[in-house]
PDB file of C-alpha atoms in Angstrom:
ATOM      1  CA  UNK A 735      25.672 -45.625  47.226  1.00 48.00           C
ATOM      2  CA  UNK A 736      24.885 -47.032  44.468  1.00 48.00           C
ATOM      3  CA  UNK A 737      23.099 -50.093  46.083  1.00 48.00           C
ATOM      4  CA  UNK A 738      20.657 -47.492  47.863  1.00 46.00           C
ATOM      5  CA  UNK A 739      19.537 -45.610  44.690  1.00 46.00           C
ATOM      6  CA  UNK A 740      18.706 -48.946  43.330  1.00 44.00           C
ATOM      7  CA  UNK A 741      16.483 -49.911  45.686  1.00 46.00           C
ATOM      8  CA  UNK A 742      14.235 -46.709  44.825  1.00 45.00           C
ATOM      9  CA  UNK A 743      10.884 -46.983  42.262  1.00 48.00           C
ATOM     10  CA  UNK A 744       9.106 -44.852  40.393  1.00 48.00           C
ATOM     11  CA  UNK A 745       6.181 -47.188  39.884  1.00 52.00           C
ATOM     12  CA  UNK A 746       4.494 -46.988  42.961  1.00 53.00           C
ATOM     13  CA  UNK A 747       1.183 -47.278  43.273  1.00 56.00           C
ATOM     14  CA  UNK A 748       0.881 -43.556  44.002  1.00 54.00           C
ATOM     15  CA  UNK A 749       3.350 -42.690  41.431  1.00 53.00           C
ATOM     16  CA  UNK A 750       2.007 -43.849  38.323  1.00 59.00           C
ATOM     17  CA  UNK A 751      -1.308 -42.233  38.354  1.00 59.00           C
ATOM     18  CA  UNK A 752       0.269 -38.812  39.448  1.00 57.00           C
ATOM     19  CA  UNK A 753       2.491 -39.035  36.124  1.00 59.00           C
ATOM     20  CA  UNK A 754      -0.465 -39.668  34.108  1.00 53.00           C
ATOM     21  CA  UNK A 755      -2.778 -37.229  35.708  1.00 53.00           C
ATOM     22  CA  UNK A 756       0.099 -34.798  35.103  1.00 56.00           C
ATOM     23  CA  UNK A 757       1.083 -35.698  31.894  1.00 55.00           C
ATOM     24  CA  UNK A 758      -2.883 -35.315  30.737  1.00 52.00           C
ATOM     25  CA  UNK A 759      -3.082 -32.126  32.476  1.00 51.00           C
ATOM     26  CA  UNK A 760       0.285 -31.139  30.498  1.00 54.00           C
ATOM     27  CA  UNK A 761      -1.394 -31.890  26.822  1.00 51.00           C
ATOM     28  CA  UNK A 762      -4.750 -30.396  27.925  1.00 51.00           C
ATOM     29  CA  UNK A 763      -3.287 -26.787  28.794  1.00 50.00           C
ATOM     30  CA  UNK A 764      -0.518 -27.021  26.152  1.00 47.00           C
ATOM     31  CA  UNK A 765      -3.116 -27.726  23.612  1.00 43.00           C
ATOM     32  CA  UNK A 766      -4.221 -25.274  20.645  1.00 45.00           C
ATOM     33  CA  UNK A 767      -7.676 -23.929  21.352  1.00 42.00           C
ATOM     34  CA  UNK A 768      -9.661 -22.932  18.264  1.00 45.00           C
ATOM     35  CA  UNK A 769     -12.685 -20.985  19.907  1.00 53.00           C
ATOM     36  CA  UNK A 770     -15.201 -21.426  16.948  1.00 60.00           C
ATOM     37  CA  UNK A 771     -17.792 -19.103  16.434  1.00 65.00           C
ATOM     38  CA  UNK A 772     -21.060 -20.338  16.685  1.00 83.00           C
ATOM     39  CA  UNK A 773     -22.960 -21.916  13.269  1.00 93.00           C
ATOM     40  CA  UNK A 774     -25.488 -18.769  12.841  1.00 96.00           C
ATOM     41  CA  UNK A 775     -27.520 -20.393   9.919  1.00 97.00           C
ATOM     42  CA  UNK A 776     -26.881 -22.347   6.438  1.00 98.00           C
ATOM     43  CA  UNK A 777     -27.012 -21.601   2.748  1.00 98.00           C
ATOM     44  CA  UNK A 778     -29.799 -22.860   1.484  1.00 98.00           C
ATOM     45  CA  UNK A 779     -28.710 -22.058  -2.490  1.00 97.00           C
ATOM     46  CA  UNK A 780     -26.307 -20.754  -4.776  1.00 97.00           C
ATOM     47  CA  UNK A 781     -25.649 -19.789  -8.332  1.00 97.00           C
ATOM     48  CA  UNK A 782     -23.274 -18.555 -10.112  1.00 97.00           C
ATOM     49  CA  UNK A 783     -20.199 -17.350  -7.982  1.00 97.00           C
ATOM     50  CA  UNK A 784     -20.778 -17.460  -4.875  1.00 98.00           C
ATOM     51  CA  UNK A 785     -17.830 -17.314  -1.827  1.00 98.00           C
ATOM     52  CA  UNK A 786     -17.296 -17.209   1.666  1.00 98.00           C
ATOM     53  CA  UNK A 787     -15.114 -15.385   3.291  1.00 97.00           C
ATOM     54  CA  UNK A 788     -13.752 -17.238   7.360  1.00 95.00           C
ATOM     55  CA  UNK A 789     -10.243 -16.197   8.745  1.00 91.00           C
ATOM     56  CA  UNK A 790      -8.665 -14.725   5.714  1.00 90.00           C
ATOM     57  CA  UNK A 791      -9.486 -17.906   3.621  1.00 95.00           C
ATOM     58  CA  UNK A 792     -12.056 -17.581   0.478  1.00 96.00           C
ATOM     59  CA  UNK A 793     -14.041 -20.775   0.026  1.00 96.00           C
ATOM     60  CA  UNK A 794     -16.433 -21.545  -2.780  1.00 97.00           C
ATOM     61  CA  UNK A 795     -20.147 -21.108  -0.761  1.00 97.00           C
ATOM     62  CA  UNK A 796     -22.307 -24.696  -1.518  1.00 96.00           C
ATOM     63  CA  UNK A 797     -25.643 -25.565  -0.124  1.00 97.00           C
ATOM     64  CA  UNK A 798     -25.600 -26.971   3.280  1.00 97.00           C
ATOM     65  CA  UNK A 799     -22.453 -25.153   3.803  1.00 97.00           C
ATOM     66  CA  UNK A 800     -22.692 -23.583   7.549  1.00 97.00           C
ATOM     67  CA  UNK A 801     -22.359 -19.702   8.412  1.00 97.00           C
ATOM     68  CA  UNK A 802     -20.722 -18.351  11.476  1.00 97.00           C
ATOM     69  CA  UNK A 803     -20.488 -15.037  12.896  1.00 96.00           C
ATOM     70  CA  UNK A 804     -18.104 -13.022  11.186  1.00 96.00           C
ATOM     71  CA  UNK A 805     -17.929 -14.605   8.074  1.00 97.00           C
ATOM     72  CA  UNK A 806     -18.563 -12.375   4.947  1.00 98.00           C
ATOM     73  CA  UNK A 807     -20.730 -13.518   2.068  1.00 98.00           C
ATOM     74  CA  UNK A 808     -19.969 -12.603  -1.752  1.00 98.00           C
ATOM     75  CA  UNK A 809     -21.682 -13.336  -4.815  1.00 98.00           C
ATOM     76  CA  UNK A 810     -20.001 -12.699  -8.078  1.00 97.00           C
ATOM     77  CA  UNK A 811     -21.369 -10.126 -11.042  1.00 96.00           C
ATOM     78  CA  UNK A 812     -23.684 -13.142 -11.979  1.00 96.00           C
ATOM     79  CA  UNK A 813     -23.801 -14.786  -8.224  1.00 97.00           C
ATOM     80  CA  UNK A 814     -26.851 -15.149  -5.891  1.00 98.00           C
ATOM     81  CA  UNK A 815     -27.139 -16.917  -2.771  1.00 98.00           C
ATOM     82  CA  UNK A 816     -29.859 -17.752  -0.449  1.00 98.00           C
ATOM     83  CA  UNK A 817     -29.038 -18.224   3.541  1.00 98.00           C
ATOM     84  CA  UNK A 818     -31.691 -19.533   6.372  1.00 98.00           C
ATOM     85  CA  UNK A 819     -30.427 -18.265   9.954  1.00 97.00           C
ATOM     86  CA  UNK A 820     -31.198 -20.465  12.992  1.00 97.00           C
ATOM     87  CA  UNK A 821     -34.407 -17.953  14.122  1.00 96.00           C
ATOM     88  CA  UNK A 822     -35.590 -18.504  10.966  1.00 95.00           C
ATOM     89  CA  UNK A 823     -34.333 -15.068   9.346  1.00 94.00           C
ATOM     90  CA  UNK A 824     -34.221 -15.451   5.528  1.00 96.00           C
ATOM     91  CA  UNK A 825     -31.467 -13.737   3.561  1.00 96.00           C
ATOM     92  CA  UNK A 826     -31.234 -13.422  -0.310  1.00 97.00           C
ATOM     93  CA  UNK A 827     -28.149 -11.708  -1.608  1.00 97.00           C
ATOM     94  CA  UNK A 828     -28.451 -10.441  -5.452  1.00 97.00           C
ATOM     95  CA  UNK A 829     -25.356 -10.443  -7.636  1.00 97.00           C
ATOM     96  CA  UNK A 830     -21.806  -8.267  -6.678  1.00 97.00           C
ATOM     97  CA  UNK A 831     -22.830  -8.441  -3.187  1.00 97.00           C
ATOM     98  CA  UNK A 832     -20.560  -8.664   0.212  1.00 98.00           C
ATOM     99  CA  UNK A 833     -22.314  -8.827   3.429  1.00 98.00           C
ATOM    100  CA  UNK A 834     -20.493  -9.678   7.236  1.00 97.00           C
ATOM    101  CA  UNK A 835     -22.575 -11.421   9.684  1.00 97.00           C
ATOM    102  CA  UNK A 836     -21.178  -9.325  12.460  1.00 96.00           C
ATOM    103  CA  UNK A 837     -23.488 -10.253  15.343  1.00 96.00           C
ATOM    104  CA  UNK A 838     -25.993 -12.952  15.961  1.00 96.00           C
ATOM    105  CA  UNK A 839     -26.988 -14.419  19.253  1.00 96.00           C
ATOM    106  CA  UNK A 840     -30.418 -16.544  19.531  1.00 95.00           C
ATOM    107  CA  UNK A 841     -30.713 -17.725  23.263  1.00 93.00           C
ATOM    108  CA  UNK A 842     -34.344 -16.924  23.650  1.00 93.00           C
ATOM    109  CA  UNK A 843     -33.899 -18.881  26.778  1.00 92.00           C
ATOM    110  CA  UNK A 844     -31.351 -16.842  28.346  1.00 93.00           C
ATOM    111  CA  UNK A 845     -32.466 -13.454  26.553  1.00 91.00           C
ATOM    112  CA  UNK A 846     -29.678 -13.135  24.445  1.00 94.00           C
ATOM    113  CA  UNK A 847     -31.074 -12.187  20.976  1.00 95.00           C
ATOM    114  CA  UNK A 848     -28.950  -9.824  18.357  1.00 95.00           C
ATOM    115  CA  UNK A 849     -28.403  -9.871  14.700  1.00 94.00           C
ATOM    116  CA  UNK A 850     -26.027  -7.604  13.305  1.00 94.00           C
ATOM    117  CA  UNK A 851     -24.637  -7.107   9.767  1.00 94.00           C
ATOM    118  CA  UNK A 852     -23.133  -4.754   7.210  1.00 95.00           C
ATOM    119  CA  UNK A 853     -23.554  -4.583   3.874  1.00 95.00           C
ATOM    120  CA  UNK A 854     -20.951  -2.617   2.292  1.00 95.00           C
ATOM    121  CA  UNK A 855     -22.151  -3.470  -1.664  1.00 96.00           C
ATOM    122  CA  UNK A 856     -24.871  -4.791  -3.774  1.00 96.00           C
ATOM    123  CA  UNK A 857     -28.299  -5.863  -2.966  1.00 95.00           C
ATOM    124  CA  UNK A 858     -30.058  -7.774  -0.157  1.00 94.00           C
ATOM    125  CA  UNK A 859     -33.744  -9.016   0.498  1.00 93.00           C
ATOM    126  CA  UNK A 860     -34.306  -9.787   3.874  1.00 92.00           C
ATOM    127  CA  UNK A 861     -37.207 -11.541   5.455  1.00 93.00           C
ATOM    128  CA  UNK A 862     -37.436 -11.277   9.539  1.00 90.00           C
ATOM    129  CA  UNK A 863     -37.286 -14.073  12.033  1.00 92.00           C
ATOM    130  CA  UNK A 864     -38.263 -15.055  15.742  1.00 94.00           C
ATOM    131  CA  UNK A 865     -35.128 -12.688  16.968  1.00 92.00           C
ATOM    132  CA  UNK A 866     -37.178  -9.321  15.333  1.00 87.00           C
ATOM    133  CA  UNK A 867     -40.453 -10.838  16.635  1.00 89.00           C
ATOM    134  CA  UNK A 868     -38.951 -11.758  20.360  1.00 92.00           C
ATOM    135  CA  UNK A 869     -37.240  -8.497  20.620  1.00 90.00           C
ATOM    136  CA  UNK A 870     -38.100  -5.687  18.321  1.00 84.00           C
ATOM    137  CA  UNK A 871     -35.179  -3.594  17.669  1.00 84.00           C
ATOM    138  CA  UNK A 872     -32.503  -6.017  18.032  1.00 90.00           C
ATOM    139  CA  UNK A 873     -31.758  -6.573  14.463  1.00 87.00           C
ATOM    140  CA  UNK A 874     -29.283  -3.951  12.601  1.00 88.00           C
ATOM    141  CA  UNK A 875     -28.379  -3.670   9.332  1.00 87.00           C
ATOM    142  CA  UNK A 876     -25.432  -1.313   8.597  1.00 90.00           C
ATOM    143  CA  UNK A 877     -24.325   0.263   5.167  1.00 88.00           C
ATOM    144  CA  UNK A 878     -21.171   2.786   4.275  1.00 88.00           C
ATOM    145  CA  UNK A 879     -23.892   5.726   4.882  1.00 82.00           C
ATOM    146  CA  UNK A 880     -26.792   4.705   7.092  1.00 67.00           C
ATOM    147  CA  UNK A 881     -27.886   1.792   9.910  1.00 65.00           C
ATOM    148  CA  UNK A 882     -30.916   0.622   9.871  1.00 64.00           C
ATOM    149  CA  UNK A 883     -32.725  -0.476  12.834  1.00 62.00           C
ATOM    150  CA  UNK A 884     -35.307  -3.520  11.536  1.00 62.00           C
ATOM    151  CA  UNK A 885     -38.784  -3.194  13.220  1.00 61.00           C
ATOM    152  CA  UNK A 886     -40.747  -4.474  10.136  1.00 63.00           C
ATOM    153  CA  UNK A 887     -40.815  -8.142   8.424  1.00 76.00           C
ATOM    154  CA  UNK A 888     -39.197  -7.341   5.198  1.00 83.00           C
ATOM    155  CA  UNK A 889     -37.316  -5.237   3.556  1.00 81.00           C
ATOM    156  CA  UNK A 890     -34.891  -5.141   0.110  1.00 83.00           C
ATOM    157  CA  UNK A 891     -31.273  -2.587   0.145  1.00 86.00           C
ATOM    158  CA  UNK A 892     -29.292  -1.723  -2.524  1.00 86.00           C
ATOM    159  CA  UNK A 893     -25.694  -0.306  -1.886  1.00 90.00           C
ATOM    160  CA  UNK A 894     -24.057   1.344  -4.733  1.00 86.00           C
TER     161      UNK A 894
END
């Protein structure tokens, strides 16, 4: 008996790639996926404290630093910060401010344009890019007591 189960292989030429297919297969579904939100725009500035807020971390906001959707944006008593979305949208945020970029899609090819966010203190200027002139209406700002639906080019908010 033990003569016969010597005489069996597990290298075959069949065998070896079926291991490794399976083994790869093994590590790809095992994996951890980290679905990323997509980068939504950059600071362009800072001074004074400035932070970002991304999964329940706080991270000191830099120039060049990348925004995604859902982050939240805060600026200190003394803190500003400037951010450039990918349509172009310009944001300034004035000191004590905290703003979540809830929503923003910019597929003009596919017709998926949205950019959503609420403001729940301080002050904001905002200047309107190719997603409020592609699609009028598709860019909300929210506060505690009002949303506003952006139609115009510009516009400065002050939450108290």
């Amino acid at each position: 008996m033990c003569k016969c189960l010597s005489k069996i292989t597990y290298g075959g030429p069949i065998m070896k790639p079926a291991i490794l297919l399976f083994t790869l297969l093994f590590f790809l579904v095992h994996a951890p996926v980290t679905a990323e939100e997509p980068i939504a725009g950059v600071i362009k500035n800072t001074s004074g404290k400035a932070s970002i807020e991304r999964d329940a971390s706080i991270q000191p906001a830099t120039a060049g630093m990348k925004i995604r959707v859902k982050d939240a944006l805060k600026t200190g008593p003394e803190g500003t910060m400037g951010v450039i979305f990918r349509d172009d949208t310009t944001l300034s945020l004035g000191p004590d401010t905290r703003i979540v970029i809830d929503e923003f899609l910019f597929s003009p090819a596919e017709g998926k344009l949205g950019f959503v966010s609420k403001i729940s203190k301080g002050t904001a200027a905002y200047l309107s890019g190719k997603i409020n002139k592609l699609s009028p209406g598709a860019t909300r700002v929210e506060t505690p007591l009002a949303v506003l639906g952006i139609r115009g080019t510009r516009f400065l908010i002050e939450v108290e």
